[in-house]
Short mmCIF file of C-alpha atoms in Angstrom, two decimals:
data_model
loop_
_atom_site.label_atom_id
_atom_site.label_comp_id
_atom_site.label_asym_id
_atom_site.label_seq_id
_atom_site.Cartn_x
_atom_site.Cartn_y
_atom_site.Cartn_z
CA MET U 708 -0.16 -0.11 -0.03
CA SER U 709 1.45 3.28 -1.27
CA ALA U 710 2.06 6.27 1.38
CA ALA U 711 -0.30 8.86 1.04
CA ILE U 712 1.63 12.12 -0.62
CA PRO U 713 0.88 15.06 1.15
CA ALA U 714 -0.86 17.75 -1.16
CA MET U 715 1.59 20.81 -1.82
CA THR U 716 -0.43 24.15 -0.63
CA THR U 717 0.34 27.27 -2.18
CA VAL U 718 0.29 30.87 -0.58
CA ALA U 719 -1.57 32.97 -2.57
CA GLU U 720 0.15 36.29 -3.61
CA PRO U 721 -0.84 39.84 -2.06
CA ARG U 722 -3.03 41.53 -4.73
CA ARG U 723 -1.56 44.76 -6.59
CA ILE U 724 -3.17 47.25 -6.02
CA GLU U 725 -2.87 49.80 -9.15
CA PRO U 726 -2.92 53.79 -8.25
CA PRO U 727 -5.53 54.89 -10.14
CA TYR U 728 -4.57 56.78 -13.28
CA MET U 729 -3.59 59.97 -13.26
CA PRO U 730 -3.41 62.09 -16.32
CA ALA U 731 0.11 64.33 -16.60
CA ALA U 732 0.28 67.76 -16.06
CA THR U 733 1.35 68.45 -19.48
CA THR U 734 -0.16 65.78 -21.42
CA GLU U 735 -3.31 67.69 -23.82
CA PRO U 736 -5.23 66.62 -26.59
CA THR U 737 -3.92 66.43 -29.96
CA TRP U 738 -5.88 69.20 -31.47
CA VAL U 739 -4.63 71.62 -28.49
CA ARG U 740 -1.07 70.75 -28.98
CA LEU U 741 -1.75 71.75 -32.46
CA SER U 742 -3.71 74.78 -32.24
CA LEU U 743 -1.25 76.40 -29.06
CA ILE U 744 2.04 75.56 -31.94
CA GLY U 745 -0.26 77.29 -34.86
CA ILE U 746 -0.72 80.11 -32.88
CA ALA U 747 3.27 80.29 -31.86
CA LEU U 748 3.87 79.74 -35.47
CA LEU U 749 1.47 82.47 -37.10
CA PHE U 750 2.80 84.73 -34.43
CA SER U 751 6.22 84.26 -35.31
CA VAL U 752 5.77 84.55 -39.14
CA LEU U 753 3.02 87.75 -38.85
CA PHE U 754 5.58 89.43 -36.29
CA LEU U 755 8.66 88.49 -36.94
CA LEU U 756 9.78 86.65 -40.09
CA ILE U 757 7.28 89.23 -42.32
CA PRO U 758 8.96 92.35 -40.86
CA LEU U 759 12.60 90.74 -41.39
CA ALA U 760 11.74 90.02 -44.54
CA ALA U 761 10.40 93.15 -45.70
CA VAL U 762 13.56 95.37 -44.45
CA PHE U 763 15.67 92.96 -46.64
CA VAL U 764 13.23 93.39 -49.56
CA GLU U 765 12.97 97.15 -49.21
CA ALA U 766 16.69 97.25 -48.86
CA LEU U 767 17.39 95.53 -52.28
CA LYS U 768 14.29 96.73 -54.58
CA LYS U 769 16.66 99.20 -56.40
CA GLY U 770 18.88 96.64 -57.02
CA TRP U 771 22.51 96.23 -55.80
CA GLU U 772 23.89 98.52 -57.58
CA ALA U 773 21.92 101.18 -55.40
CA TYR U 774 22.15 99.11 -52.13
CA ALA U 775 25.75 99.34 -52.40
CA MET U 776 25.74 102.99 -52.96
CA ALA U 777 23.62 103.69 -50.20
CA ILE U 778 26.00 101.60 -47.71
CA MET U 779 29.31 103.19 -49.70
CA ASP U 780 27.49 106.53 -48.67
CA ASP U 781 30.18 108.91 -46.14
CA ASP U 782 27.17 109.51 -43.66
CA ALA U 783 26.56 105.78 -43.58
CA LEU U 784 30.28 105.08 -43.47
CA SER U 785 30.43 107.29 -40.21
CA ALA U 786 27.28 106.41 -38.62
CA ILE U 787 28.92 102.36 -39.06
CA ARG U 788 32.37 103.30 -37.72
CA LEU U 789 31.23 105.33 -34.75
CA THR U 790 28.74 102.64 -33.78
CA LEU U 791 31.66 100.04 -33.75
CA LEU U 792 33.59 102.36 -32.10
CA THR U 793 30.49 103.25 -29.20
CA ALA U 794 30.55 99.35 -28.83
CA ALA U 795 34.43 98.39 -28.71
CA ILE U 796 34.45 100.55 -26.29
CA ALA U 797 30.97 100.01 -24.10
CA VAL U 798 31.51 96.34 -24.14
CA PRO U 799 35.18 95.91 -22.77
CA ALA U 800 34.16 98.58 -19.85
CA ASN U 801 31.26 96.36 -19.24
CA LEU U 802 33.09 93.20 -19.36
CA VAL U 803 35.26 94.59 -16.65
CA PHE U 804 32.73 96.10 -14.32
CA GLY U 805 30.41 92.29 -14.97
CA VAL U 806 32.62 89.60 -14.01
CA ALA U 807 34.89 92.15 -10.82
CA ALA U 808 30.41 92.88 -9.79
CA SER U 809 29.84 89.17 -10.18
CA TRP U 810 32.62 87.70 -8.10
CA ALA U 811 31.89 89.94 -5.51
CA ILE U 812 28.62 89.59 -4.83
CA ALA U 813 28.94 85.74 -6.07
CA LYS U 814 32.08 84.80 -3.76
CA PHE U 815 31.83 87.42 -1.06
CA ASP U 816 29.30 88.92 1.48
CA PHE U 817 29.73 92.59 2.56
CA ARG U 818 27.77 95.16 3.80
CA GLY U 819 25.88 97.01 0.64
CA LYS U 820 25.64 93.92 -1.70
CA SER U 821 22.08 94.22 -1.92
CA LEU U 822 22.51 97.94 -2.81
CA LEU U 823 24.97 97.07 -5.76
CA LEU U 824 22.48 94.34 -7.29
CA THR U 825 20.12 97.65 -7.26
CA LEU U 826 22.12 99.65 -9.23
CA ILE U 827 23.00 97.20 -11.34
CA ASP U 828 19.75 96.69 -12.02
CA LEU U 829 18.75 100.31 -12.33
CA PRO U 830 19.67 100.82 -16.04
CA PHE U 831 16.56 97.82 -16.74
CA SER U 832 14.16 99.92 -14.47
CA VAL U 833 14.84 103.53 -16.30
CA SER U 834 13.82 104.51 -19.98
CA PRO U 835 16.50 105.11 -22.33
CA VAL U 836 15.58 108.42 -22.75
CA ILE U 837 15.67 109.30 -19.16
CA SER U 838 19.29 107.74 -18.86
CA GLY U 839 20.41 110.22 -21.65
CA LEU U 840 18.83 113.06 -20.00
CA ILE U 841 20.70 112.17 -16.69
CA TYR U 842 23.77 113.18 -18.73
CA VAL U 843 22.03 116.03 -20.11
CA LEU U 844 21.38 117.26 -16.26
CA LEU U 845 25.40 116.64 -15.81
CA PHE U 846 27.35 118.08 -18.81
CA GLY U 847 25.12 120.04 -20.54
CA ALA U 848 26.06 123.84 -20.94
CA HIS U 849 23.40 124.76 -17.58
CA GLY U 850 24.30 121.34 -16.00
CA TRP U 851 26.10 120.44 -12.64
CA PHE U 852 29.40 120.31 -14.14
CA GLY U 853 28.83 122.35 -17.85
CA ALA U 854 30.09 125.52 -16.96
CA TRP U 855 33.73 123.28 -15.49
CA LEU U 856 33.24 121.50 -19.08
CA LEU U 857 33.28 124.91 -21.12
CA GLU U 858 36.23 126.27 -19.14
CA HIS U 859 38.58 123.54 -19.89
CA ASP U 860 37.22 123.10 -23.66
CA ILE U 861 36.22 119.63 -22.72
CA GLN U 862 32.88 118.25 -24.65
CA ILE U 863 31.01 115.35 -23.44
CA LEU U 864 27.62 115.38 -25.10
CA PHE U 865 27.14 116.07 -28.55
CA ALA U 866 29.92 114.44 -29.29
CA VAL U 867 31.73 110.78 -28.89
CA PRO U 868 32.12 110.70 -25.32
CA GLY U 869 28.59 111.46 -24.17
CA ILE U 870 27.65 108.91 -26.70
CA VAL U 871 29.86 106.02 -25.27
CA LEU U 872 28.98 107.03 -21.45
CA ALA U 873 25.20 106.28 -22.00
CA THR U 874 25.68 103.28 -23.99
CA ILE U 875 27.69 102.02 -21.20
CA PHE U 876 24.51 102.99 -18.77
CA VAL U 877 22.14 101.42 -21.26
CA THR U 878 24.53 98.15 -21.05
CA PHE U 879 25.53 97.98 -18.21
CA PRO U 880 23.84 95.27 -16.43
CA PHE U 881 23.88 92.35 -19.16
CA VAL U 882 27.35 90.73 -18.30
CA ALA U 883 27.14 91.16 -14.72
CA ARG U 884 23.31 89.39 -14.26
CA GLU U 885 24.22 86.87 -16.66
CA LEU U 886 27.10 85.98 -13.83
CA ILE U 887 26.00 86.36 -11.07
CA PRO U 888 23.55 83.14 -10.81
CA LEU U 889 26.27 81.38 -12.70
CA MET U 890 28.43 81.95 -10.12
CA GLN U 891 26.11 81.47 -7.29
CA THR U 892 24.93 78.14 -8.47
CA GLN U 893 28.75 76.89 -8.81
CA GLY U 894 29.42 77.97 -5.41
CA ASN U 895 33.07 77.94 -4.26
CA GLU U 896 34.46 74.79 -3.72
CA GLU U 897 36.26 74.95 -6.69
CA GLU U 898 38.36 77.77 -5.74
CA GLU U 899 38.73 76.63 -2.13
CA ALA U 900 40.19 73.53 -3.61
CA ALA U 901 42.51 75.56 -5.44
CA LEU U 902 43.33 77.54 -2.79
CA VAL U 903 44.71 74.64 -0.33
CA LEU U 904 46.27 73.14 -3.32
CA GLY U 905 48.51 76.26 -3.24
CA ALA U 906 47.11 78.59 -6.01
CA SER U 907 47.30 82.01 -5.83
CA GLY U 908 44.43 84.41 -6.45
CA TRP U 909 45.22 85.73 -9.53
CA ARG U 910 46.10 81.53 -11.01
CA THR U 911 42.41 80.51 -9.40
CA PHE U 912 40.59 83.33 -10.87
CA TRP U 913 42.54 82.37 -14.45
CA HIS U 914 42.93 78.53 -14.09
CA VAL U 915 39.42 77.86 -12.13
CA THR U 916 36.77 80.73 -12.44
CA LEU U 917 36.86 81.26 -15.89
CA PRO U 918 36.84 78.38 -17.27
CA ASN U 919 33.63 77.70 -15.66
CA ILE U 920 32.10 81.09 -16.41
CA LYS U 921 33.48 81.08 -20.29
CA TRP U 922 29.87 80.28 -22.20
CA GLY U 923 28.15 82.67 -19.73
CA LEU U 924 30.60 85.27 -19.84
CA LEU U 925 30.71 85.33 -23.62
CA TYR U 926 26.47 84.76 -23.70
CA GLY U 927 26.18 88.18 -21.68
CA VAL U 928 28.86 89.91 -23.89
CA ILE U 929 26.74 89.05 -27.08
CA LEU U 930 23.92 90.72 -25.53
CA CYS U 931 26.02 93.60 -24.69
CA ASN U 932 27.01 94.07 -27.54
CA ALA U 933 23.94 93.12 -29.70
CA ARG U 934 22.38 96.08 -27.06
CA ALA U 935 25.69 99.13 -27.38
CA MET U 936 24.99 98.52 -31.24
CA GLY U 937 20.86 98.80 -31.87
CA GLU U 938 20.71 101.42 -28.81
CA PHE U 939 18.14 104.64 -29.66
CA GLY U 940 16.38 106.41 -27.03
CA ALA U 941 19.62 107.39 -24.94
CA VAL U 942 22.36 107.93 -27.45
CA SER U 943 19.68 110.27 -29.38
CA VAL U 944 19.07 112.42 -26.84
CA VAL U 945 23.30 112.52 -26.25
CA SER U 946 24.48 112.97 -28.96
CA GLY U 947 22.82 115.98 -31.28
CA HIS U 948 22.08 114.55 -34.38
CA ILE U 949 24.77 115.88 -36.35
CA ARG U 950 25.16 114.13 -39.65
CA GLY U 951 28.56 112.30 -39.97
CA GLU U 952 29.86 113.09 -36.70
CA THR U 953 27.49 112.02 -34.30
CA ASN U 954 25.07 109.91 -35.62
CA THR U 955 24.95 106.41 -34.77
CA MET U 956 23.40 103.25 -37.64
CA PRO U 957 19.91 103.47 -35.81
CA LEU U 958 19.99 107.55 -35.54
CA GLN U 959 20.94 107.54 -39.57
CA VAL U 960 18.04 104.74 -40.45
CA GLU U 961 15.80 107.60 -38.46
CA ILE U 962 17.25 110.53 -40.56
CA LEU U 963 16.98 108.84 -43.74
CA TYR U 964 13.42 107.63 -43.53
CA ASN U 965 12.27 111.12 -42.32
CA GLU U 966 13.87 112.40 -45.66
CA TYR U 967 11.72 109.69 -47.27
CA ASN U 968 14.97 108.03 -48.38
CA PHE U 969 13.45 104.67 -47.95
CA ALA U 970 15.91 102.88 -49.90
CA ALA U 971 19.03 103.80 -48.32
CA ALA U 972 17.24 103.84 -44.91
CA PHE U 973 16.40 99.87 -45.18
CA SER U 974 19.59 99.30 -46.63
CA VAL U 975 20.99 100.67 -43.19
CA ALA U 976 18.68 98.64 -41.41
CA SER U 977 19.74 95.78 -43.27
CA LEU U 978 23.08 96.02 -41.78
CA LEU U 979 21.38 96.06 -38.19
CA ALA U 980 19.37 93.36 -38.93
CA LEU U 981 22.32 90.93 -40.39
CA LEU U 982 23.97 92.06 -36.81
CA ALA U 983 21.05 90.52 -35.11
CA LEU U 984 20.98 87.35 -37.19
CA VAL U 985 24.31 86.99 -36.43
CA THR U 986 23.88 87.42 -32.24
CA LEU U 987 20.95 85.64 -32.38
CA ALA U 988 23.46 82.85 -34.05
CA LEU U 989 26.12 82.87 -31.75
CA LYS U 990 23.63 83.42 -28.90
CA THR U 991 21.91 79.45 -29.99
CA PHE U 992 25.11 77.94 -29.85
CA ILE U 993 26.08 79.33 -26.47
CA GLU U 994 23.42 78.65 -25.15
CA SER U 995 23.50 74.69 -26.68
CA ARG U 996 26.97 75.01 -24.71
CA LEU U 997 25.70 76.35 -21.36
CA ASP U 998 22.83 73.13 -21.63
CA HIS U 999 25.60 70.85 -21.90
CA GLY U 1000 28.21 72.28 -19.51
CA GLU U 1001 31.81 71.42 -19.79
CA ASP U 1002 32.57 69.42 -16.92
CA THR U 1003 35.98 71.02 -15.14
CA ASP U 1004 38.51 69.37 -13.04
CA PRO U 1005 39.96 71.61 -10.27
CA GLU U 1006 43.15 69.53 -9.81
CA GLU U 1007 43.60 70.32 -13.48
CA HIS U 1008 43.05 73.69 -13.52
CA THR U 1009 45.69 73.95 -10.64
CA LYS U 1010 48.44 72.02 -12.39
#
C-alpha cells in the first residue's frame, strides 16, 4: 500500500493595487497641442519673419547697385564707424565691471551687497531716454559740470564721449546679470580646493573660475554688444544728430527715413538686421554649450 503524498499548499500572492490613473500635467489632447503650435508659428511669422523679410526686400528694391551706394555713402560709413567704436569701448568696459561685480557678489558677503545689486538693475528700470537726460543734466551747458567743462574746453555732449557714456549706462547690467546666478550656482568649492593646493588668487581666477564661466561670459558679452550697436533712445538724446559726426546706425536710419529716402534707410537697417541674425546664431550656440555644460576638474586647473 503506497504512502499518501501530502498535497502541496500554495500561498496566495498579495494582490497588487494599481494606483489610480493620473493624467500628466503636460498631457493635452492633440488638437490643443497643434493649436498652440499653430498660434506660436503664426505669431512668429506675422510679427518676426515678415517684418524682417520686408527690411531686406525694401533694401534691395532698387537693385544691388543702389544698395551698395547707400551703404558706401559718407554719412552711412561714418555712422557705421561710430557704432563700431562705441561698441568697442562700451562692451569691454562692461565686461570688466561685470566680471568684477559678479565675482564680489557671488563669492563674498559684504555691506552694501543688496545696494550694488539694485544699482546693477537700475538701467533695466529706467527708460533709455531718461538715462540720456541724466547726462544732459550732468554735462550740459547748464548742467552740474557744464561750466567747468566749458572753461576747460571739454565736450562730452553732442560728441563721442557722451554717446559712449550713454551706451555704457544702458548696457551696464548684461554681463553682470548673466554671471551672478551662474557663479552663485557653482559655489566656492573649486576655488577653495585650488587655494588649498597652493594656487594664488589670480591663478585661481584664471585657471578655475574663468573656465567655468566662459560660456556665460560670452553670452553676456554678445547681448551687451547687440544692445550697444542697436541703442537708440539714450544715444538720440546726447548725440545732437550731427550728420556725419554723431549719428550712429540707428540714428542714421531715422534721418534717412524722415527724409523719405526709404531705400537708403532700409539698406542701413539691413546691416543692423544682419547683426541681429549673427547675434542670434551665436546666442543659440552658446546656449547649447551652457545647457550641456563642460565638466571642469579643479586639480587639472591648478597644475
